[in-house]
XYZ file of N, CA and C in Angstrom:
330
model
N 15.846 6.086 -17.281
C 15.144 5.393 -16.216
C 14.389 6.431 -15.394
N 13.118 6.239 -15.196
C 12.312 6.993 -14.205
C 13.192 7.240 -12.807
N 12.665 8.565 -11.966
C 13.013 8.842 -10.834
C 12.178 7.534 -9.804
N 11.084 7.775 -10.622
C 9.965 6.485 -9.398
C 10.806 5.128 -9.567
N 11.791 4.221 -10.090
C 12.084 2.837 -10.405
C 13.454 3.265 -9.599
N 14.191 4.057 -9.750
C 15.391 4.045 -8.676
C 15.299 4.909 -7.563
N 14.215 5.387 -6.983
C 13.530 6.126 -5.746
C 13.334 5.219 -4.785
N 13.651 5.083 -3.245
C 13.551 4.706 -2.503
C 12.052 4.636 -1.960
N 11.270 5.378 -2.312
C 10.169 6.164 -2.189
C 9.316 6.680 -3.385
N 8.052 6.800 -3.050
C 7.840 7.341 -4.239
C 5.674 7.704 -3.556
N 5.434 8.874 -4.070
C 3.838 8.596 -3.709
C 3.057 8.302 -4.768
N 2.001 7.812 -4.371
C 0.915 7.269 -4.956
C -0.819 7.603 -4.960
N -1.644 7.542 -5.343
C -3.037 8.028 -5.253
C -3.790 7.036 -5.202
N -4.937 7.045 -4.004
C -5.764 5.985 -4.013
C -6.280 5.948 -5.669
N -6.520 4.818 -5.976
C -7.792 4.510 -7.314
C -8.865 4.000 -6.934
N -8.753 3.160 -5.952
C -10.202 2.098 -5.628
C -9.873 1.832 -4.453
N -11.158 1.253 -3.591
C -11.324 0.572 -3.006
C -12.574 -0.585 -2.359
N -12.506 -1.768 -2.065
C -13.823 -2.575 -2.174
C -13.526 -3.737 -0.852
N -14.189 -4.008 -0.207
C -14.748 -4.919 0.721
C -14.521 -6.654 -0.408
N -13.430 -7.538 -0.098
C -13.393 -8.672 -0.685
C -13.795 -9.713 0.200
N -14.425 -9.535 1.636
C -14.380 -9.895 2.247
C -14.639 -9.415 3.615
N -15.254 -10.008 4.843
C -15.906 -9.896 5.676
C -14.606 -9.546 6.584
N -14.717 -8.104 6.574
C -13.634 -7.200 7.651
C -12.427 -6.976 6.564
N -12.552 -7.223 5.447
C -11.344 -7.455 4.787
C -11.351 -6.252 3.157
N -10.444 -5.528 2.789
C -10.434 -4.224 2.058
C -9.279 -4.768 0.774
N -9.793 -4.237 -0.194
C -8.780 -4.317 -1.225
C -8.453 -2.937 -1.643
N -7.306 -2.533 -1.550
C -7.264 -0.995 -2.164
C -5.904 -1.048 -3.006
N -6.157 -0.026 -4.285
C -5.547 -0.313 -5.611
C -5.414 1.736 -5.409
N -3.660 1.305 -5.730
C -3.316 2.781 -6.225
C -2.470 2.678 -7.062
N -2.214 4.172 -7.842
C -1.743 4.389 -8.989
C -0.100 3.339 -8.820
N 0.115 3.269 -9.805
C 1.553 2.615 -10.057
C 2.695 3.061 -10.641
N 3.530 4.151 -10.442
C 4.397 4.874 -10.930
C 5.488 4.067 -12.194
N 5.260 4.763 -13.223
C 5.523 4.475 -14.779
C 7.406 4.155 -14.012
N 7.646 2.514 -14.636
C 8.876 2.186 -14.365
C 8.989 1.864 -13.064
N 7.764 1.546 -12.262
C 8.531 1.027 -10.926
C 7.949 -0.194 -11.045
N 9.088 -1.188 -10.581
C 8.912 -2.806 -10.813
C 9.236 -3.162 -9.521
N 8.664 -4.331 -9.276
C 8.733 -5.418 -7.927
C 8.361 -6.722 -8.323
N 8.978 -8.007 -7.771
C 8.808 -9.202 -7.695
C 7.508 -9.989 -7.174
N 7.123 -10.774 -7.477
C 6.022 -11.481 -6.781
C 6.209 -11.446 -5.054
N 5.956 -11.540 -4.013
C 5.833 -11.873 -2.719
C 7.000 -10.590 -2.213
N 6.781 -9.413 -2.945
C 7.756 -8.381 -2.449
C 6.600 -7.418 -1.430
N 6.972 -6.497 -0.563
C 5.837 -5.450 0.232
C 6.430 -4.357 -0.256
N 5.443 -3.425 0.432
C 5.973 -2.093 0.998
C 5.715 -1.807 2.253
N 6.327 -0.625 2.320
C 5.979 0.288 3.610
C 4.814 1.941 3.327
N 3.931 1.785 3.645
C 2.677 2.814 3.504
C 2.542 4.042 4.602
N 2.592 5.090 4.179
C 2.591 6.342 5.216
C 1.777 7.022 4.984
N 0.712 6.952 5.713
C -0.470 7.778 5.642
C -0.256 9.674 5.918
N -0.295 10.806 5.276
C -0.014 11.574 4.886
C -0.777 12.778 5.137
N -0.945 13.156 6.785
C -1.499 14.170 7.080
C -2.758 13.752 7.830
N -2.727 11.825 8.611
C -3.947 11.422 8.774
C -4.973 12.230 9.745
N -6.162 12.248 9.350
C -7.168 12.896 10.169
C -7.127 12.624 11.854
N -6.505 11.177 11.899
C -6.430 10.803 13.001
C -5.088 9.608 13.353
N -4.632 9.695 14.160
C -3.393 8.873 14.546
C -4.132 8.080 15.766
N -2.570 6.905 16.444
C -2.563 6.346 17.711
C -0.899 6.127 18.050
N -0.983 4.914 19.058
C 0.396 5.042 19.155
C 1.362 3.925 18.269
N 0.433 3.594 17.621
C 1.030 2.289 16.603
C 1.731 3.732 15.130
N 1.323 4.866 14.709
C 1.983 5.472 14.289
C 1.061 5.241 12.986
N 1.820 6.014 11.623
C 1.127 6.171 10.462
C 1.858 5.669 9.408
N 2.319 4.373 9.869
C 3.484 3.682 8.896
C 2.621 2.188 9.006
N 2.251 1.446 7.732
C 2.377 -0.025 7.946
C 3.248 -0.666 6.918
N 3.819 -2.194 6.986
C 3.884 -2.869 5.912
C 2.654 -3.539 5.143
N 2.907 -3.500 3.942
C 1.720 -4.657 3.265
C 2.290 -5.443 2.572
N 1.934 -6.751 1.839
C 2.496 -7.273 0.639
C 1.553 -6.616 0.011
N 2.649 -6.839 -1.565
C 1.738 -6.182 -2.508
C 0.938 -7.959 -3.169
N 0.014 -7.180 -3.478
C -1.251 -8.287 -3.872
C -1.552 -8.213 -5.735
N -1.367 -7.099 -5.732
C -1.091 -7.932 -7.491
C -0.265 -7.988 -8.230
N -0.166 -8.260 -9.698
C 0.987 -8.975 -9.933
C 2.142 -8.094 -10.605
N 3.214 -7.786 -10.640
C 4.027 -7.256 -11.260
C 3.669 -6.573 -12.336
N 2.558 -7.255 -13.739
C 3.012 -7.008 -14.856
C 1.171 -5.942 -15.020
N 1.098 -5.905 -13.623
C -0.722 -4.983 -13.584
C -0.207 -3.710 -13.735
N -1.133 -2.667 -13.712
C -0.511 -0.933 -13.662
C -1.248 -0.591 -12.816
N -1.635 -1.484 -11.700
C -1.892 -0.429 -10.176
C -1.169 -1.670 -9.153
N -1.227 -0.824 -8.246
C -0.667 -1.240 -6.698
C -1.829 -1.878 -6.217
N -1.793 -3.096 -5.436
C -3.059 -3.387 -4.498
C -2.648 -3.995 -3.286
N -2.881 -3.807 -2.146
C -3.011 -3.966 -1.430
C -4.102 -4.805 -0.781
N -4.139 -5.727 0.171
C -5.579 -6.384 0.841
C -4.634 -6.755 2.505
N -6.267 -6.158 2.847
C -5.989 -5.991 4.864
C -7.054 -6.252 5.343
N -7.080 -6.922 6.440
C -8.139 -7.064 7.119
C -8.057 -5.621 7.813
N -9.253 -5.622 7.683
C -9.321 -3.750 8.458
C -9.921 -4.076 10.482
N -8.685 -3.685 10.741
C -8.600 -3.406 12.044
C -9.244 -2.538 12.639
N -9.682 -2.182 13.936
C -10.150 -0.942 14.404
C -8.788 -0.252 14.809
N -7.813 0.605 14.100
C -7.120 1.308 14.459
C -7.349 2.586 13.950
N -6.410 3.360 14.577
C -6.469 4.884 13.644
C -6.221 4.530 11.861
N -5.638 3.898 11.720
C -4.375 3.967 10.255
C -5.354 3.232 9.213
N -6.256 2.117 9.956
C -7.123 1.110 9.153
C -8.503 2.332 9.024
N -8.953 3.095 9.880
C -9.912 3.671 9.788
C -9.401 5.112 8.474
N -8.168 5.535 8.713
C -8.372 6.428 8.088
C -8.207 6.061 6.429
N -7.347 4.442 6.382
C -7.153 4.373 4.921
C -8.726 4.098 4.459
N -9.575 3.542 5.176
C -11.006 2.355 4.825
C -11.959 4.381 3.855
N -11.630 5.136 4.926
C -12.739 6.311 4.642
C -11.966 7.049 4.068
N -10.678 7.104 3.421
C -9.917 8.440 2.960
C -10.436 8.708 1.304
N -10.363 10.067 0.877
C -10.724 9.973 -0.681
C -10.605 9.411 -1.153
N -10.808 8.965 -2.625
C -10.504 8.661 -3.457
C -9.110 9.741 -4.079
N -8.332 9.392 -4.602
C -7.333 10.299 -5.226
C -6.568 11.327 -4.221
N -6.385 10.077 -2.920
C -5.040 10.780 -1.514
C -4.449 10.144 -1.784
N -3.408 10.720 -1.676
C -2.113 10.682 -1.982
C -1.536 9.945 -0.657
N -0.578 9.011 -1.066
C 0.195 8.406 0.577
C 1.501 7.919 0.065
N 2.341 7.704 0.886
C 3.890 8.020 0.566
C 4.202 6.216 0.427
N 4.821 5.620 -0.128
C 5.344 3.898 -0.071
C 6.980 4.123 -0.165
N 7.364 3.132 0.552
C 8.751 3.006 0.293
C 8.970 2.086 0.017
N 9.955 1.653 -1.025
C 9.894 0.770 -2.536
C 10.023 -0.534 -1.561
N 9.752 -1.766 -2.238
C 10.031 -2.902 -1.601
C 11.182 -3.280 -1.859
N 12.090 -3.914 -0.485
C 13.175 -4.215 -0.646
C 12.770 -5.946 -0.584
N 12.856 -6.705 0.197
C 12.478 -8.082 0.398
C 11.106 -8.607 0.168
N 10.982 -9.799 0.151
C 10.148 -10.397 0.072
C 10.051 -12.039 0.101
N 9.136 -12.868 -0.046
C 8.916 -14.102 0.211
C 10.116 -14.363 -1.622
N 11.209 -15.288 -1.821
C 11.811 -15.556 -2.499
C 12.396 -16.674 -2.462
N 11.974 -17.824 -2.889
C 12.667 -18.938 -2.932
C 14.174 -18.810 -2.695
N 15.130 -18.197 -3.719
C 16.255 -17.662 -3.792
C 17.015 -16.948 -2.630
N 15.986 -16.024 -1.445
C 16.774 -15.903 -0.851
C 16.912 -17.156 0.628
């Protein structure tokens, strides 16, 4: 079993990102070989040396937006005027940012 599928944590690299929508960002990063999550599961995102902070900090949650059986991560946010929304909207391509694995999520079951 991969370190990334029983890691609490694990980083990732932007791949893309695109405007789906009016104020609204889709961004897709790499997907570490063996890490699995459920439909309506999140993470937690840590921006990693940001150019710029506030006092909301350099941590958000997201749900993840595509589907389990894809090989990238995606994410979709309405992009805020904050530090954290500005620095993910303009950061390279291929930065690196830290996620911590999803524990919960939207689940009938629970």
């Amino acid at each position: 079993m991969s370190t990334a599928a029983t890691s609490p944590s694990f980083m990732c690299k932007l791949k893309d990102r695109k405007e789906v929508a009016e104020s609204t960002m889709a961004f897709r990063f790499e997907k570490p070989s063996g890490w699995t999550f459920k439909a309506g599961q999140y993470l937690d995102m840590t921006l990693l040396d940001p150019s710029e902070t506030d006092s909301e900090g350099n941590v958000r949650s997201f749900s993840i937006a595509s589907a389990p059986h894809e090989d990238t991560l995606m994410v979709v946010t309405r992009v805020r005027d904050t530090a954290f929304k500005r620095v993910l909207k303009t950061m390279p391509i291929g930065t690196a940012v830290k996620n911590r694995r999803a524990i919960r999520g939207f689940d009938s079951a629970e």
